[in-house]
XYZ file of C-alpha atoms in Angstrom:
411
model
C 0.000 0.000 0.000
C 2.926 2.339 0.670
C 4.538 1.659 -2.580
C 1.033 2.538 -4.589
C 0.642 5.690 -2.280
C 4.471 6.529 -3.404
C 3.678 5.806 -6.828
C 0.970 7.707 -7.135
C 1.783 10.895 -5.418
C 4.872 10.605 -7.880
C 2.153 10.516 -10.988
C 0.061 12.802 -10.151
C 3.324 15.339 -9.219
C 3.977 14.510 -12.914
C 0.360 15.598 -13.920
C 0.769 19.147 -12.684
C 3.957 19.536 -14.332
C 2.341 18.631 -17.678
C -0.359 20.813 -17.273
C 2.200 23.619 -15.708
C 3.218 23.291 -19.663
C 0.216 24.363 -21.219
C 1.305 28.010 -19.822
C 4.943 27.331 -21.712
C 3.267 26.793 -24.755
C 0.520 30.132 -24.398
C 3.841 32.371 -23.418
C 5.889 30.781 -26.381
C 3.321 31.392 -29.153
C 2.598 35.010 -27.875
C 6.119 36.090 -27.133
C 6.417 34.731 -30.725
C 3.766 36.579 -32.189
C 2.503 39.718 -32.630
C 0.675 41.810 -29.814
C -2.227 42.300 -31.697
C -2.604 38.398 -31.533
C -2.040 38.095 -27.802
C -5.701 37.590 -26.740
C -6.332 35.035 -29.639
C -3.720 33.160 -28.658
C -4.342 32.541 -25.605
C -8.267 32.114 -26.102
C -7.258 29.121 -27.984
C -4.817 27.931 -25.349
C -7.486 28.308 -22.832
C -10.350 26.188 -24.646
C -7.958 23.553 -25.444
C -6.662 23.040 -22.354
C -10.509 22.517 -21.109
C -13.015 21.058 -24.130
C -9.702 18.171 -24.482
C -9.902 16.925 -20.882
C -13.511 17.092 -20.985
C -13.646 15.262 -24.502
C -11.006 12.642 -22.899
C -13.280 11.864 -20.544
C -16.476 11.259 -22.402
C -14.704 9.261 -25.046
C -11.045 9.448 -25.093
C -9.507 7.745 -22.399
C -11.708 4.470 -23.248
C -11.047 5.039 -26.845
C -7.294 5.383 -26.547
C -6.879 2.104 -23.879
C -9.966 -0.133 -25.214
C -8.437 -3.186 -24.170
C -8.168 -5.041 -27.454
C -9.442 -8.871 -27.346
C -7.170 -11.329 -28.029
C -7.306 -11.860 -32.166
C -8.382 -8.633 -32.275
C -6.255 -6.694 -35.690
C -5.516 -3.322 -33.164
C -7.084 -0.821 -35.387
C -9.633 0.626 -33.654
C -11.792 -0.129 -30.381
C -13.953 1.522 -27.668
C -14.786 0.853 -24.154
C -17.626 2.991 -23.897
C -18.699 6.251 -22.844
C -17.110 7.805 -19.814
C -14.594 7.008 -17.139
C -15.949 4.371 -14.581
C -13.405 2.415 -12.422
C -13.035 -0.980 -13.335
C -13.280 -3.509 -10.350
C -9.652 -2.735 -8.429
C -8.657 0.317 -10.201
C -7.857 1.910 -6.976
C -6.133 -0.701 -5.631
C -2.209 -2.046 -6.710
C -3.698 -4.741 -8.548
C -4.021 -2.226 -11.304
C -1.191 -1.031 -13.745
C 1.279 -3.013 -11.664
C 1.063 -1.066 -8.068
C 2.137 2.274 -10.177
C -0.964 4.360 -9.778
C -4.555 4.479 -9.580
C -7.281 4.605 -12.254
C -8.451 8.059 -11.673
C -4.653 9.344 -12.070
C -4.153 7.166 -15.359
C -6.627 9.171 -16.791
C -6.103 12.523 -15.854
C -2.081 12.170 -16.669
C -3.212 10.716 -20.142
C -5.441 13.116 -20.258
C -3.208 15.946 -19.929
C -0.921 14.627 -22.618
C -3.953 14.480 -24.628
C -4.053 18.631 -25.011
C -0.601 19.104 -26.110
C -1.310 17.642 -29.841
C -3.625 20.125 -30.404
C -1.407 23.022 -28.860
C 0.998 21.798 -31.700
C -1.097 23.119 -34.148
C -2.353 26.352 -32.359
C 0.913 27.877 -32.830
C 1.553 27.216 -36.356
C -1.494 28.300 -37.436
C -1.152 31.476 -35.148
C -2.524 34.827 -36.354
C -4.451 34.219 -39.412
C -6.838 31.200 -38.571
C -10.949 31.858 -37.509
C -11.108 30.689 -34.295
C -14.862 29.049 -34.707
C -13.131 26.523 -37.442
C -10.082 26.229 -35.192
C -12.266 25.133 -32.627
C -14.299 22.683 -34.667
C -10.755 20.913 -35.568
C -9.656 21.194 -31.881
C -12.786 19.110 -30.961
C -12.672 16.487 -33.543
C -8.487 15.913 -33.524
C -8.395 15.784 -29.963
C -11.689 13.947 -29.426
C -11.396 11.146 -31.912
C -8.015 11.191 -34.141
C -5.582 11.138 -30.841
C -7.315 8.605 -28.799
C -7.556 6.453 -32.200
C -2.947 6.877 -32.823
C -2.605 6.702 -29.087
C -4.671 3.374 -29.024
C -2.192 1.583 -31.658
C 1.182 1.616 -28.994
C 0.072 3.097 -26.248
C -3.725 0.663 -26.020
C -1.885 -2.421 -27.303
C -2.769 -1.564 -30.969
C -1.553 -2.931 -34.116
C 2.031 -1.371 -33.887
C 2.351 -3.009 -30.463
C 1.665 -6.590 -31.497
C 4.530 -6.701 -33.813
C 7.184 -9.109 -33.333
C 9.524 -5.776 -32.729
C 7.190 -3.277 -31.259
C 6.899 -0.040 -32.329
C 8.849 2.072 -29.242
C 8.003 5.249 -27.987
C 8.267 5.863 -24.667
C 6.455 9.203 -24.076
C 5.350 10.436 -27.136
C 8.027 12.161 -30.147
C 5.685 10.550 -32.387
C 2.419 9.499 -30.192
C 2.174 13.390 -28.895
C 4.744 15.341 -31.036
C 4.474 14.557 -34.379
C 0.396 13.892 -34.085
C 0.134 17.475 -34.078
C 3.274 18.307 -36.516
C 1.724 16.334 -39.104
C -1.542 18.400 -38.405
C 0.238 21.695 -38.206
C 2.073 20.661 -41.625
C -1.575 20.498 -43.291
C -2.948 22.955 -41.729
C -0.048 25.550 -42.640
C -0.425 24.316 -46.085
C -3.885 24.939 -46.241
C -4.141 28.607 -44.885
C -1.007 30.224 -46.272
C 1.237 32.425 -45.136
C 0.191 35.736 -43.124
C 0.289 39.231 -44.992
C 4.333 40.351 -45.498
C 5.678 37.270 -44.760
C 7.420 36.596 -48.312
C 8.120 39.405 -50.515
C 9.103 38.636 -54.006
C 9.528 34.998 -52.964
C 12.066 35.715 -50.239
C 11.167 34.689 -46.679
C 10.695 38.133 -44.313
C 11.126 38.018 -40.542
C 7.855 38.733 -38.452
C 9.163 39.456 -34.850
C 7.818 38.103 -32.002
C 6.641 41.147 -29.997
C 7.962 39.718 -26.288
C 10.906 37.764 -26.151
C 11.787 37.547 -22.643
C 7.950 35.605 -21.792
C 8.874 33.225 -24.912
C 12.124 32.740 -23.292
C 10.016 32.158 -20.130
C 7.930 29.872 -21.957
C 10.961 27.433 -23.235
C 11.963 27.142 -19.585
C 8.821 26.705 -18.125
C 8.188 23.518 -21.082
C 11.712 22.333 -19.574
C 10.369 22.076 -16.263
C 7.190 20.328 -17.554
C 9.434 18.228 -19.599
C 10.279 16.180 -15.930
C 7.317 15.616 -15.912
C 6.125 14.406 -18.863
C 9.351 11.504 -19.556
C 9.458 11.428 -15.955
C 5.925 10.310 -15.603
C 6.024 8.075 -18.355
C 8.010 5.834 -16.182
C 4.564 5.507 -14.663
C 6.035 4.155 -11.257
C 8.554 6.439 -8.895
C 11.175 3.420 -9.856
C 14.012 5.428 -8.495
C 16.896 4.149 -10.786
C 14.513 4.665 -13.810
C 13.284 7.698 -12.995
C 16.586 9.379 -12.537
C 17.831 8.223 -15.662
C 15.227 9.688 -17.769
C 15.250 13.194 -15.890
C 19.469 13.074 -16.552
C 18.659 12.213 -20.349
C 16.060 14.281 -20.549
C 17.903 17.377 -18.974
C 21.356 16.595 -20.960
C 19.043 16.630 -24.390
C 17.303 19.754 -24.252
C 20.851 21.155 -23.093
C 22.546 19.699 -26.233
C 19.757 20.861 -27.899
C 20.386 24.514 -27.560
C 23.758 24.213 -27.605
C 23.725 22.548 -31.319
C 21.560 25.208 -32.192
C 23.306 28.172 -31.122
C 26.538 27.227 -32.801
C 25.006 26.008 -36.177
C 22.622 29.265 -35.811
C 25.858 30.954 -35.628
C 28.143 30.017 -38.040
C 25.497 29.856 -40.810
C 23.698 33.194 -40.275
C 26.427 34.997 -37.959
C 24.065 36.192 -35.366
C 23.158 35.338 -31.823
C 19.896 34.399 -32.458
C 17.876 33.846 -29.505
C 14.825 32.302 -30.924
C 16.561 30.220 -32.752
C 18.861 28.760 -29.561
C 15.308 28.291 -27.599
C 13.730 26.389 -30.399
C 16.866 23.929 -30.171
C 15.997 23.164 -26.493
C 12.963 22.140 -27.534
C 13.951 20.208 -30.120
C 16.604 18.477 -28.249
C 13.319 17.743 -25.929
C 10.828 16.556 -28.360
C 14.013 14.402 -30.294
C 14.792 12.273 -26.451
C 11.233 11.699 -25.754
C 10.616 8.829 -27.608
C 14.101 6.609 -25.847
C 14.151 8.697 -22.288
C 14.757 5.680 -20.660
C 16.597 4.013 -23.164
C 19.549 6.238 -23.472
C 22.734 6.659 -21.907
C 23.781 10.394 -20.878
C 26.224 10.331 -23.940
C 23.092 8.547 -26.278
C 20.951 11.661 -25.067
C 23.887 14.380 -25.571
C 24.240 13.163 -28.954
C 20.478 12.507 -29.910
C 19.497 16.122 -28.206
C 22.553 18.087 -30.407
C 22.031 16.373 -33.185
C 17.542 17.744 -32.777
C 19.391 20.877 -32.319
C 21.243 20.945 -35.248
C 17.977 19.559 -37.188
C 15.997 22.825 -35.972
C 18.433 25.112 -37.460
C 18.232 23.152 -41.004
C 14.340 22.216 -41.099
C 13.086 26.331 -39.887
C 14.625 27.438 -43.002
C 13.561 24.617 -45.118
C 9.934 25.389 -44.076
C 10.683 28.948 -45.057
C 12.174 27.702 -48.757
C 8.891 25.367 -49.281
C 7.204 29.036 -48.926
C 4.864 27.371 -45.061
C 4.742 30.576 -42.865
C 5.024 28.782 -38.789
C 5.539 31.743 -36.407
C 6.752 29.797 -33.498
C 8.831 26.724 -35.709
C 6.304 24.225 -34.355
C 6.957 21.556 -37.731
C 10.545 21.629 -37.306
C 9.993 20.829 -33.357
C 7.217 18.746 -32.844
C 6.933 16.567 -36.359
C 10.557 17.044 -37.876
C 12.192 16.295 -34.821
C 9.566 13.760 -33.456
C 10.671 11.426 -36.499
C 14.213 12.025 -35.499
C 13.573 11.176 -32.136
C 11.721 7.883 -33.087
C 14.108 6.753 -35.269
C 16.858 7.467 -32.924
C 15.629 4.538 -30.559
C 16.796 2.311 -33.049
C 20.028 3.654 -33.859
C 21.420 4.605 -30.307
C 20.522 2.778 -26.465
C 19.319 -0.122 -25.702
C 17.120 -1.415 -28.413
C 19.387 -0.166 -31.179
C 19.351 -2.600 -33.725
C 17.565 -2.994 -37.597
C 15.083 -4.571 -36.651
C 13.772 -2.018 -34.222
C 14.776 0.835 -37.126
C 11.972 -1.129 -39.342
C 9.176 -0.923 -36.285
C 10.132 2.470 -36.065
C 9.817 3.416 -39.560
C 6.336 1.512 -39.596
C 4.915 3.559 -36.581
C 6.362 6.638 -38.305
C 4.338 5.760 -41.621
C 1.194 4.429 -39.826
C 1.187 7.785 -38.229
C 2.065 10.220 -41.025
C -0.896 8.483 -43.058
C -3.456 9.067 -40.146
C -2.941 12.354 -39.310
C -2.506 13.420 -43.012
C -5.562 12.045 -43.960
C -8.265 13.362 -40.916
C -6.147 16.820 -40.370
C -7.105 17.248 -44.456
C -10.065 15.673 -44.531
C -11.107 18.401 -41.251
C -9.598 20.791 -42.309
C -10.483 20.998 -46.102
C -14.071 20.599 -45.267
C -13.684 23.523 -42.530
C -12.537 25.917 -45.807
C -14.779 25.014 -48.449
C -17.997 25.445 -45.772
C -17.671 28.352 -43.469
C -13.886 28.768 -44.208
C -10.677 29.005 -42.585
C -8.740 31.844 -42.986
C -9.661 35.754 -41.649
C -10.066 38.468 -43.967
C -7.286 40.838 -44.845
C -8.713 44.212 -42.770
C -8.514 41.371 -39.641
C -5.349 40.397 -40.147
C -3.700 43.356 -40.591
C -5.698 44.942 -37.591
C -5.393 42.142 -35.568
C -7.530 39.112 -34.228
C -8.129 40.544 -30.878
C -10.324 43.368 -31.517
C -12.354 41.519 -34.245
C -13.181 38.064 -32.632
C -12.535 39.345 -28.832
C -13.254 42.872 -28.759
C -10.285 43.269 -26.257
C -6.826 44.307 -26.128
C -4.264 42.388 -24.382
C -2.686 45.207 -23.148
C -5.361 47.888 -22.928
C -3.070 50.637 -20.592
C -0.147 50.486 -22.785
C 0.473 52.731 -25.396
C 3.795 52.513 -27.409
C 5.798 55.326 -28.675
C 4.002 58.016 -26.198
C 6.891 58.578 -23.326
């Protein structure tokens, strides 16, 4: 009983910290944006946050963890509506003494939010947030519980003779919404001014210092989502995936900084907090699998990968404000396939699974962001007009100013 008690208090610590980074992601995307954005942002943050964890609870969770039959092909399955306790789930006969029902789903169900927080960004300051919400209800209602049920249920990509590996999500959470923020992106366009005679133009972020605050505050939530995904408070695993965890996102900025450096020959801050994060996203999938030096080299080299894939989405003319695809999708397949190239399960065989999961996942989300989305513009559209872009979302959809006492230029 101890143990489960110690386990548990350990999970739902872990819970708080990965909702603590739903305010890293709202500072991120604003300090990223534009001020006239702020409210918009944040709006969006806000009914994520809540409509997901109410969605996981009416169909999610038991969509996501059906509990497949035996024969069963792993695709798709559904344990009805709700969350009711099965008979012991508050007891240590369930999920191995780790934790209890009720915290199974609400750390799930935090993790649940993030995919669609993916998207948010790169689609920041030009999407109409009734459509956005409409997407937000169905991707996170239906198309995340459906990839989360093929590892994380005991799907289809878990049955294989190698199984598909990823331990907290570069591909489950990550890439889910990457591959979702790719179509989306594609589908909008780019804001007003941001390529001029086919050149890429920089939009500054109008507050640096919160998206700085942001990147540190994901960090923090970071421990908490690898460290929960131990889901027990094993203490020799759990300290080796906060170590690889923490030495990642270091490398991570690190790789970026210099590469940043020597190719553009500026300090550029953005560009050294986007590597954190990619050194993040890129050791999430073999936390627990890595050495320190496996996690070093697997966060520098996500690092590195930022720097390379943010101006690649500039040359393929997709306008993302905060570099969300080259964090969360370009560096959630790096991540994936880097748990069968370095660590413990390095080996071809596990390459192949994790190619397959990759695949099985790019086609999903592909298919329902575009089939969503593309509906969403031919009905009642996606994009804002050009007098609300230009003046800004807040005063059209929110009648509000984020900063209503502060008035530039008048000292």
């Amino acid at each position: 009983m101890e143990l489960l008690t110690i386990n548990n208090v350990w999970m739902m610590i872990c819970t708080a910290l990965v909702f603590f980074m739903h305010l890293g992601f709202a500072f991120l995307e604003i300090g990223l944006t534009r001020q006239k954005n702020t409210i918009n942002i944040l709006f969006k943050n806000i009914f994520i946050i809540t409509v997901g964890l109410l969605l996981y609870c009416l169909v999610g969770f038991n969509m996501m963890y059906p509990g497949f039959a035996d024969g069963s092909a792993g695709f798709f399955g559904f344990a009805g509506f709700g969350i009711t306790p099965p008979e012991g789930g508050m007891t240590a006969a369930y999920a191995d003494g780790g934790y209890t029902w009720w915290t199974d789903f609400l750390f799930q169900g935090m993790f649940a939010a993030t995919a669609a927080t993916i998207v948010s960004g790169a689609v920041a300051e030009r999407i109409k947030i009734f459509p956005f919400m409409i997407f937000v209800i169905i991707y996170v209602g239906f198309i995340y519980p459906l990839a989360g049920s093929w590892k994380w249920g005991g799907g289809f990509l878990d049955m294989r003779e190698t199984p598909f590996y990823d331990f907290a999500g570069s591909t489950l959470v990550h890439s889910v919404g990457g591959w979702a923020a790719l179509v989306a992106v594609w589908l909008l366009g780019s804001r007003i001014g941001k390529f001029k005679d086919g050149k890429p133009m920089a939009i500054p972020g109008h507050n640096i210092p919160i998206a700085t605050a942001g990147v540190l505050i994901l960090w923090l939530g970071w421990f908490g989502f690898n460290g929960g995904s131990v889901l027990s408070a094993d203490p020799e695993l759990t300290s080796l995936t906060l170590v690889t965890t923490c030495l990642a996102a270091a490398a991570g900025g690190v790789a970026s900084f210099i590469v940043s450096t020597a190719m553009y020959k500026n300090l550029d801050l953005t560009m050294y907090l986007n590597g954190i994060l990619g050194g993040l996203v890129s050791i999430t999938a073999g936390a627990d699998q890595m050495s320190p030096t496996d996690a070093i080299l697997i966060g520098a080299i996500g690092g590195a990968i930022i720097v390379f894939a943010v101006s690649f989405v500039d040359k393929i003319k997709l306008d993302d404000p905060v570099g969300a695809i080259a964090v969360h999708l370009i560096c959630g397949i790096w991540g994936t396939l880097a748990v069968g190239i370095f660590g413990n399960l390095a080996g071809m065989d596990q390459l192949i699974s994790q190619i397959v999961g990759i695949a099985s996942y790019a086609a999903l989300c592909i298919v329902s962001s575009f089939i969503i989305l593309f509906a969403l513009k031919k009905t009642i559209g996606i994009r804002v007009s050009e007098k609300e872009e230009l003046e800004g979302l807040d005063g059209f959809e929110h009648g509000m100013d984020a900063y209503s006492d502060f008035r530039m230029n008048e000292h």
